[in-house]
PDB file of C-alpha atoms in Angstrom:
ATOM      1  CA  MET W   1      -0.590   0.151   0.011  1.00 54.00           C
ATOM      2  CA  GLU W   2       3.275   2.144   0.972  1.00 60.00           C
ATOM      3  CA  GLY W   3       4.820   1.813  -2.750  1.00 60.00           C
ATOM      4  CA  LYS W   4       0.687   3.225  -4.718  1.00 61.00           C
ATOM      5  CA  GLU W   5       0.714   5.965  -1.463  1.00 61.00           C
ATOM      6  CA  VAL W   6       4.750   7.621  -3.052  1.00 56.00           C
ATOM      7  CA  LYS W   7       3.336   6.954  -6.597  1.00 56.00           C
ATOM      8  CA  ALA W   8       0.471   9.036  -5.677  1.00 55.00           C
ATOM      9  CA  GLU W   9       2.591  11.376  -4.432  1.00 55.00           C
ATOM     10  CA  GLU W  10       4.644  12.093  -7.448  1.00 53.00           C
ATOM     11  CA  GLU W  11       1.999  11.763  -9.499  1.00 52.00           C
ATOM     12  CA  LYS W  12       0.641  15.355  -7.459  1.00 51.00           C
ATOM     13  CA  GLU W  13       3.907  16.744  -7.732  1.00 64.00           C
ATOM     14  CA  LYS W  14       4.072  16.851 -12.075  1.00 71.00           C
ATOM     15  CA  GLU W  15       3.232  20.317 -13.679  1.00 78.00           C
ATOM     16  CA  LYS W  16       0.145  19.520 -16.663  1.00 81.00           C
ATOM     17  CA  VAL W  17       0.182  19.297 -19.957  1.00 85.00           C
ATOM     18  CA  LEU W  18      -1.536  19.219 -22.723  1.00 85.00           C
ATOM     19  CA  VAL W  19      -0.306  16.989 -26.492  1.00 87.00           C
ATOM     20  CA  ILE W  20      -2.483  17.410 -29.430  1.00 86.00           C
ATOM     21  CA  LEU W  21      -1.535  15.126 -31.896  1.00 84.00           C
ATOM     22  CA  GLY W  22      -2.493  14.287 -35.300  1.00 81.00           C
ATOM     23  CA  ALA W  23      -2.174  13.835 -38.608  1.00 80.00           C
ATOM     24  CA  THR W  24      -1.584  16.635 -41.173  1.00 76.00           C
ATOM     25  CA  GLY W  25      -4.674  18.880 -41.649  1.00 77.00           C
ATOM     26  CA  SER W  26      -6.975  17.412 -39.016  1.00 80.00           C
ATOM     27  CA  GLY W  27      -6.863  20.779 -37.125  1.00 82.00           C
ATOM     28  CA  LYS W  28      -4.634  20.742 -34.802  1.00 84.00           C
ATOM     29  CA  SER W  29      -3.756  24.457 -34.541  1.00 85.00           C
ATOM     30  CA  ARG W  30      -7.544  25.581 -34.623  1.00 87.00           C
ATOM     31  CA  LEU W  31      -8.007  23.293 -31.716  1.00 89.00           C
ATOM     32  CA  ALA W  32      -4.779  24.550 -29.513  1.00 89.00           C
ATOM     33  CA  ILE W  33      -6.070  28.193 -30.640  1.00 88.00           C
ATOM     34  CA  ASP W  34      -9.377  27.960 -29.575  1.00 89.00           C
ATOM     35  CA  LEU W  35      -8.496  26.354 -26.290  1.00 91.00           C
ATOM     36  CA  ALA W  36      -5.626  28.135 -25.107  1.00 91.00           C
ATOM     37  CA  HIS W  37      -8.743  31.163 -25.091  1.00 88.00           C
ATOM     38  CA  HIS W  38     -10.579  28.777 -22.280  1.00 89.00           C
ATOM     39  CA  PHE W  39      -7.289  28.830 -20.535  1.00 89.00           C
ATOM     40  CA  PRO W  40      -4.328  30.449 -19.520  1.00 92.00           C
ATOM     41  CA  ALA W  41      -2.445  28.811 -22.281  1.00 92.00           C
ATOM     42  CA  GLU W  42       0.185  28.904 -24.314  1.00 93.00           C
ATOM     43  CA  ILE W  43       1.620  27.093 -27.737  1.00 91.00           C
ATOM     44  CA  LEU W  44       4.870  25.079 -28.643  1.00 93.00           C
ATOM     45  CA  ASN W  45       4.838  23.858 -31.526  1.00 90.00           C
ATOM     46  CA  ALA W  46       6.382  20.069 -31.958  1.00 89.00           C
ATOM     47  CA  ASP W  47       5.955  20.164 -36.195  1.00 81.00           C
ATOM     48  CA  SER W  48       9.609  19.511 -37.716  1.00 77.00           C
ATOM     49  CA  MET W  49       9.232  21.165 -40.612  1.00 74.00           C
ATOM     50  CA  GLN W  50       7.020  24.477 -38.799  1.00 74.00           C
ATOM     51  CA  VAL W  51      10.018  25.020 -36.459  1.00 77.00           C
ATOM     52  CA  TYR W  52      11.883  26.463 -39.587  1.00 76.00           C
ATOM     53  CA  GLN W  53      11.772  29.973 -40.530  1.00 66.00           C
ATOM     54  CA  GLY W  54      10.215  31.048 -44.452  1.00 67.00           C
ATOM     55  CA  LEU W  55       8.755  27.588 -44.928  1.00 56.00           C
ATOM     56  CA  ASP W  56       4.857  28.843 -43.774  1.00 50.00           C
ATOM     57  CA  VAL W  57       3.331  28.076 -46.577  1.00 49.00           C
ATOM     58  CA  LEU W  58       4.616  24.505 -47.536  1.00 46.00           C
ATOM     59  CA  THR W  59       4.467  23.627 -44.059  1.00 52.00           C
ATOM     60  CA  ASN W  60       0.668  25.202 -44.268  1.00 57.00           C
ATOM     61  CA  LYS W  61       2.024  26.950 -40.399  1.00 66.00           C
ATOM     62  CA  VAL W  62      -0.847  28.932 -38.878  1.00 73.00           C
ATOM     63  CA  PRO W  63      -0.446  32.480 -40.225  1.00 62.00           C
ATOM     64  CA  PHE W  64      -0.390  35.672 -37.464  1.00 64.00           C
ATOM     65  CA  HIS W  65      -3.536  36.557 -37.862  1.00 71.00           C
ATOM     66  CA  GLU W  66      -4.890  33.317 -37.031  1.00 71.00           C
ATOM     67  CA  ARG W  67      -3.143  32.544 -34.047  1.00 68.00           C
ATOM     68  CA  LYS W  68      -5.617  35.073 -32.072  1.00 79.00           C
ATOM     69  CA  GLY W  69      -3.141  37.042 -29.975  1.00 77.00           C
ATOM     70  CA  VAL W  70      -1.969  33.237 -27.787  1.00 87.00           C
ATOM     71  CA  PRO W  71       2.049  32.678 -27.556  1.00 89.00           C
ATOM     72  CA  HIS W  72       3.385  30.648 -30.435  1.00 87.00           C
ATOM     73  CA  HIS W  73       6.953  28.714 -29.594  1.00 92.00           C
ATOM     74  CA  LEU W  74       9.064  26.980 -31.977  1.00 87.00           C
ATOM     75  CA  LEU W  75       7.321  28.211 -35.054  1.00 82.00           C
ATOM     76  CA  GLY W  76       9.638  29.665 -37.678  1.00 75.00           C
ATOM     77  CA  THR W  77      12.645  30.128 -35.248  1.00 81.00           C
ATOM     78  CA  ILE W  78      15.014  27.674 -36.825  1.00 78.00           C
ATOM     79  CA  ASN W  79      17.211  28.648 -39.302  1.00 81.00           C
ATOM     80  CA  SER W  80      16.661  26.105 -42.234  1.00 80.00           C
ATOM     81  CA  ASN W  81      20.031  26.086 -43.696  1.00 85.00           C
ATOM     82  CA  LYS W  82      20.386  23.536 -40.136  1.00 86.00           C
ATOM     83  CA  GLU W  83      19.556  20.798 -39.020  1.00 86.00           C
ATOM     84  CA  PHE W  84      16.803  20.202 -36.198  1.00 81.00           C
ATOM     85  CA  THR W  85      16.952  17.125 -34.222  1.00 85.00           C
ATOM     86  CA  SER W  86      14.233  15.359 -31.534  1.00 85.00           C
ATOM     87  CA  LYS W  87      17.299  16.062 -29.061  1.00 87.00           C
ATOM     88  CA  ASP W  88      17.633  19.572 -30.571  1.00 88.00           C
ATOM     89  CA  PHE W  89      13.386  20.150 -29.715  1.00 88.00           C
ATOM     90  CA  ARG W  90      13.738  18.208 -26.401  1.00 89.00           C
ATOM     91  CA  ASP W  91      16.818  20.692 -24.951  1.00 88.00           C
ATOM     92  CA  MET W  92      14.971  24.113 -26.472  1.00 89.00           C
ATOM     93  CA  ALA W  93      11.002  22.792 -25.635  1.00 89.00           C
ATOM     94  CA  ILE W  94      11.728  22.329 -22.055  1.00 89.00           C
ATOM     95  CA  PRO W  95      12.678  25.447 -20.455  1.00 92.00           C
ATOM     96  CA  ILE W  96       9.893  26.952 -22.399  1.00 93.00           C
ATOM     97  CA  ILE W  97       7.908  24.829 -20.620  1.00 90.00           C
ATOM     98  CA  ASP W  98       8.896  25.545 -17.415  1.00 90.00           C
ATOM     99  CA  SER W  99       8.416  29.045 -18.109  1.00 93.00           C
ATOM    100  CA  ILE W 100       5.153  28.899 -19.383  1.00 91.00           C
ATOM    101  CA  ILE W 101       4.247  26.749 -16.365  1.00 91.00           C
ATOM    102  CA  SER W 102       5.916  29.948 -14.480  1.00 92.00           C
ATOM    103  CA  ARG W 103       3.521  32.392 -15.718  1.00 93.00           C
ATOM    104  CA  ASN W 104       0.692  29.834 -14.531  1.00 92.00           C
ATOM    105  CA  CYS W 105      -0.333  29.001 -18.118  1.00 92.00           C
ATOM    106  CA  LEU W 106      -1.091  25.708 -19.734  1.00 88.00           C
ATOM    107  CA  PRO W 107       1.796  24.564 -22.362  1.00 91.00           C
ATOM    108  CA  ILE W 108      -0.183  23.159 -25.212  1.00 89.00           C
ATOM    109  CA  ILE W 109       1.913  21.042 -27.222  1.00 90.00           C
ATOM    110  CA  VAL W 110       1.084  21.034 -30.586  1.00 90.00           C
ATOM    111  CA  GLY W 111       2.598  18.282 -33.886  1.00 86.00           C
ATOM    112  CA  GLY W 112       2.540  15.678 -35.498  1.00 78.00           C
ATOM    113  CA  THR W 113       5.808  14.812 -35.357  1.00 77.00           C
ATOM    114  CA  ASN W 114       5.736  12.080 -32.910  1.00 80.00           C
ATOM    115  CA  TYR W 115       9.507  11.949 -32.047  1.00 80.00           C
ATOM    116  CA  TYR W 116       9.157  15.520 -31.157  1.00 82.00           C
ATOM    117  CA  ILE W 117       6.537  14.592 -28.455  1.00 84.00           C
ATOM    118  CA  GLN W 118       8.691  11.054 -27.341  1.00 83.00           C
ATOM    119  CA  ALA W 119      11.424  12.477 -26.766  1.00 81.00           C
ATOM    120  CA  LEU W 120       9.386  15.335 -24.378  1.00 81.00           C
ATOM    121  CA  VAL W 121       8.509  11.883 -22.371  1.00 76.00           C
ATOM    122  CA  SER W 122      10.405   9.590 -23.290  1.00 70.00           C
ATOM    123  CA  SER W 123      13.443   8.993 -20.608  1.00 59.00           C
ATOM    124  CA  TYR W 124      15.572   7.725 -23.598  1.00 57.00           C
ATOM    125  CA  LEU W 125      16.963   9.577 -26.781  1.00 59.00           C
ATOM    126  CA  VAL W 126      18.822   7.574 -29.396  1.00 53.00           C
ATOM    127  CA  ASP W 127      21.012  10.721 -29.649  1.00 53.00           C
ATOM    128  CA  ASP W 128      21.814  10.929 -26.351  1.00 50.00           C
ATOM    129  CA  VAL W 129      23.751   7.680 -26.392  1.00 47.00           C
ATOM    130  CA  MET W 130      25.806   9.114 -29.345  1.00 46.00           C
ATOM    131  CA  GLU W 131      27.256  11.905 -27.212  1.00 48.00           C
ATOM    132  CA  VAL W 132      27.887  10.463 -24.562  1.00 47.00           C
ATOM    133  CA  GLY W 133      31.013   8.123 -22.954  1.00 47.00           C
ATOM    134  CA  ASP W 134      33.324   6.444 -24.973  1.00 44.00           C
ATOM    135  CA  GLU W 135      33.597   5.528 -28.454  1.00 46.00           C
ATOM    136  CA  ASP W 136      34.296   2.133 -28.347  1.00 44.00           C
ATOM    137  CA  LEU W 137      31.172   1.470 -25.764  1.00 39.00           C
ATOM    138  CA  LYS W 138      28.749   4.516 -28.086  1.00 39.00           C
ATOM    139  CA  ARG W 139      29.813   1.355 -31.086  1.00 41.00           C
ATOM    140  CA  SER W 140      29.391  -1.884 -28.290  1.00 39.00           C
ATOM    141  CA  LYS W 141      26.092  -0.604 -27.088  1.00 36.00           C
ATOM    142  CA  ILE W 142      24.158   0.296 -30.125  1.00 32.00           C
ATOM    143  CA  PRO W 143      22.095  -2.527 -31.780  1.00 33.00           C
ATOM    144  CA  PHE W 144      22.039  -1.395 -35.186  1.00 30.00           C
ATOM    145  CA  ASN W 145      22.480   1.863 -37.704  1.00 29.00           C
ATOM    146  CA  VAL W 146      20.262   4.295 -35.709  1.00 29.00           C
ATOM    147  CA  CYS W 147      21.668   6.623 -37.021  1.00 30.00           C
ATOM    148  CA  SER W 148      20.483   6.889 -40.912  1.00 27.00           C
ATOM    149  CA  PHE W 149      18.246   3.957 -41.446  1.00 28.00           C
ATOM    150  CA  ALA W 150      16.114   5.583 -43.772  1.00 31.00           C
ATOM    151  CA  GLY W 151      19.418   5.362 -45.992  1.00 29.00           C
ATOM    152  CA  ARG W 152      18.885   1.679 -46.990  1.00 34.00           C
ATOM    153  CA  GLY W 153      21.001   2.991 -49.939  1.00 39.00           C
ATOM    154  CA  GLY W 154      23.642   3.513 -48.203  1.00 40.00           C
ATOM    155  CA  ASN W 155      24.160   6.704 -47.643  1.00 40.00           C
ATOM    156  CA  GLN W 156      24.794   6.666 -43.225  1.00 38.00           C
ATOM    157  CA  ASN W 157      25.536   9.619 -41.408  1.00 38.00           C
ATOM    158  CA  LYS W 158      29.176  10.932 -41.186  1.00 36.00           C
ATOM    159  CA  ARG W 159      28.931   9.847 -37.176  1.00 36.00           C
ATOM    160  CA  CYS W 160      27.971   6.587 -37.768  1.00 36.00           C
ATOM    161  CA  THR W 161      31.748   5.987 -38.118  1.00 35.00           C
ATOM    162  CA  GLY W 162      32.412   2.737 -36.970  1.00 37.00           C
ATOM    163  CA  ILE W 163      28.692   0.985 -36.271  1.00 38.00           C
ATOM    164  CA  VAL W 164      28.010  -1.392 -38.776  1.00 42.00           C
ATOM    165  CA  CYS W 165      25.127  -2.719 -39.758  1.00 43.00           C
ATOM    166  CA  ASN W 166      24.035  -5.764 -41.778  1.00 40.00           C
ATOM    167  CA  GLU W 167      21.190  -3.542 -43.494  1.00 49.00           C
ATOM    168  CA  SER W 168      19.799  -7.079 -44.998  1.00 56.00           C
ATOM    169  CA  ASN W 169      17.774  -7.380 -41.266  1.00 66.00           C
ATOM    170  CA  PRO W 170      18.997  -5.327 -38.717  1.00 69.00           C
ATOM    171  CA  PHE W 171      16.666  -7.367 -36.454  1.00 72.00           C
ATOM    172  CA  ASP W 172      19.097 -10.365 -35.882  1.00 78.00           C
ATOM    173  CA  ARG W 173      22.092  -7.639 -35.420  1.00 73.00           C
ATOM    174  CA  LEU W 174      19.525  -6.662 -32.478  1.00 75.00           C
ATOM    175  CA  LYS W 175      19.224 -10.598 -31.005  1.00 81.00           C
ATOM    176  CA  GLU W 176      23.192 -10.825 -30.716  1.00 81.00           C
ATOM    177  CA  ILE W 177      23.707  -7.769 -29.226  1.00 78.00           C
ATOM    178  CA  ASP W 178      20.245  -7.571 -26.879  1.00 79.00           C
ATOM    179  CA  PRO W 179      18.692 -10.197 -27.088  1.00 84.00           C
ATOM    180  CA  VAL W 180      15.904  -8.661 -24.126  1.00 84.00           C
ATOM    181  CA  ALA W 181      15.676  -5.801 -26.287  1.00 79.00           C
ATOM    182  CA  ALA W 182      14.969  -8.311 -29.354  1.00 78.00           C
ATOM    183  CA  ASN W 183      12.155 -10.089 -27.277  1.00 82.00           C
ATOM    184  CA  ARG W 184      10.063  -6.518 -26.777  1.00 81.00           C
ATOM    185  CA  LEU W 185      10.082  -5.699 -30.398  1.00 77.00           C
ATOM    186  CA  HIS W 186       8.797  -7.369 -34.079  1.00 76.00           C
ATOM    187  CA  PRO W 187      11.077  -8.115 -35.991  1.00 75.00           C
ATOM    188  CA  ASN W 188       9.663  -5.419 -38.890  1.00 68.00           C
ATOM    189  CA  ASP W 189       9.842  -2.487 -36.215  1.00 66.00           C
ATOM    190  CA  VAL W 190      12.455  -1.157 -38.102  1.00 57.00           C
ATOM    191  CA  ARG W 191      11.264   2.410 -36.411  1.00 56.00           C
ATOM    192  CA  ARG W 192      12.735   1.321 -33.000  1.00 60.00           C
TER     193      ARG W 192
END
């Protein structure tokens, strides 16, 4: 019984955020703006393309006049010539969320980029593994080519030098290195 009380107490201390996640064109931004008019709230963009400057039409970014005075964060703020990873998003979003909460407002996180949302709610990010620790340890802990899985045609991210991957079946490599993780995943789940 004592464990349940501790968990309940921990849950009470956590601040609340609202996440609106969905497909392109499903009305996420409009819903967030409407909610922000009923609650003291600010919107944090979690769309991997709308974070970039100058892509307003291409990304269907909500125009300034349709924001109805609701503050928006990470919307058109990143130079389009720069890479912006889920780790970058997390590192920028957390202080923004803290700031919104400090103003007694509700952070509404809006977007369709699951990786950005996962970066906020998950304690594990691939980028963290890539940036800390000994190089040999990094190579031994990475089950497959996590850096450039979309590059099955041989294009690999420069950070991946030294990582060996049987791209025809990375699941076999995962079973070799981490059988426990392999047992939790479906063999065709290439995202994880």
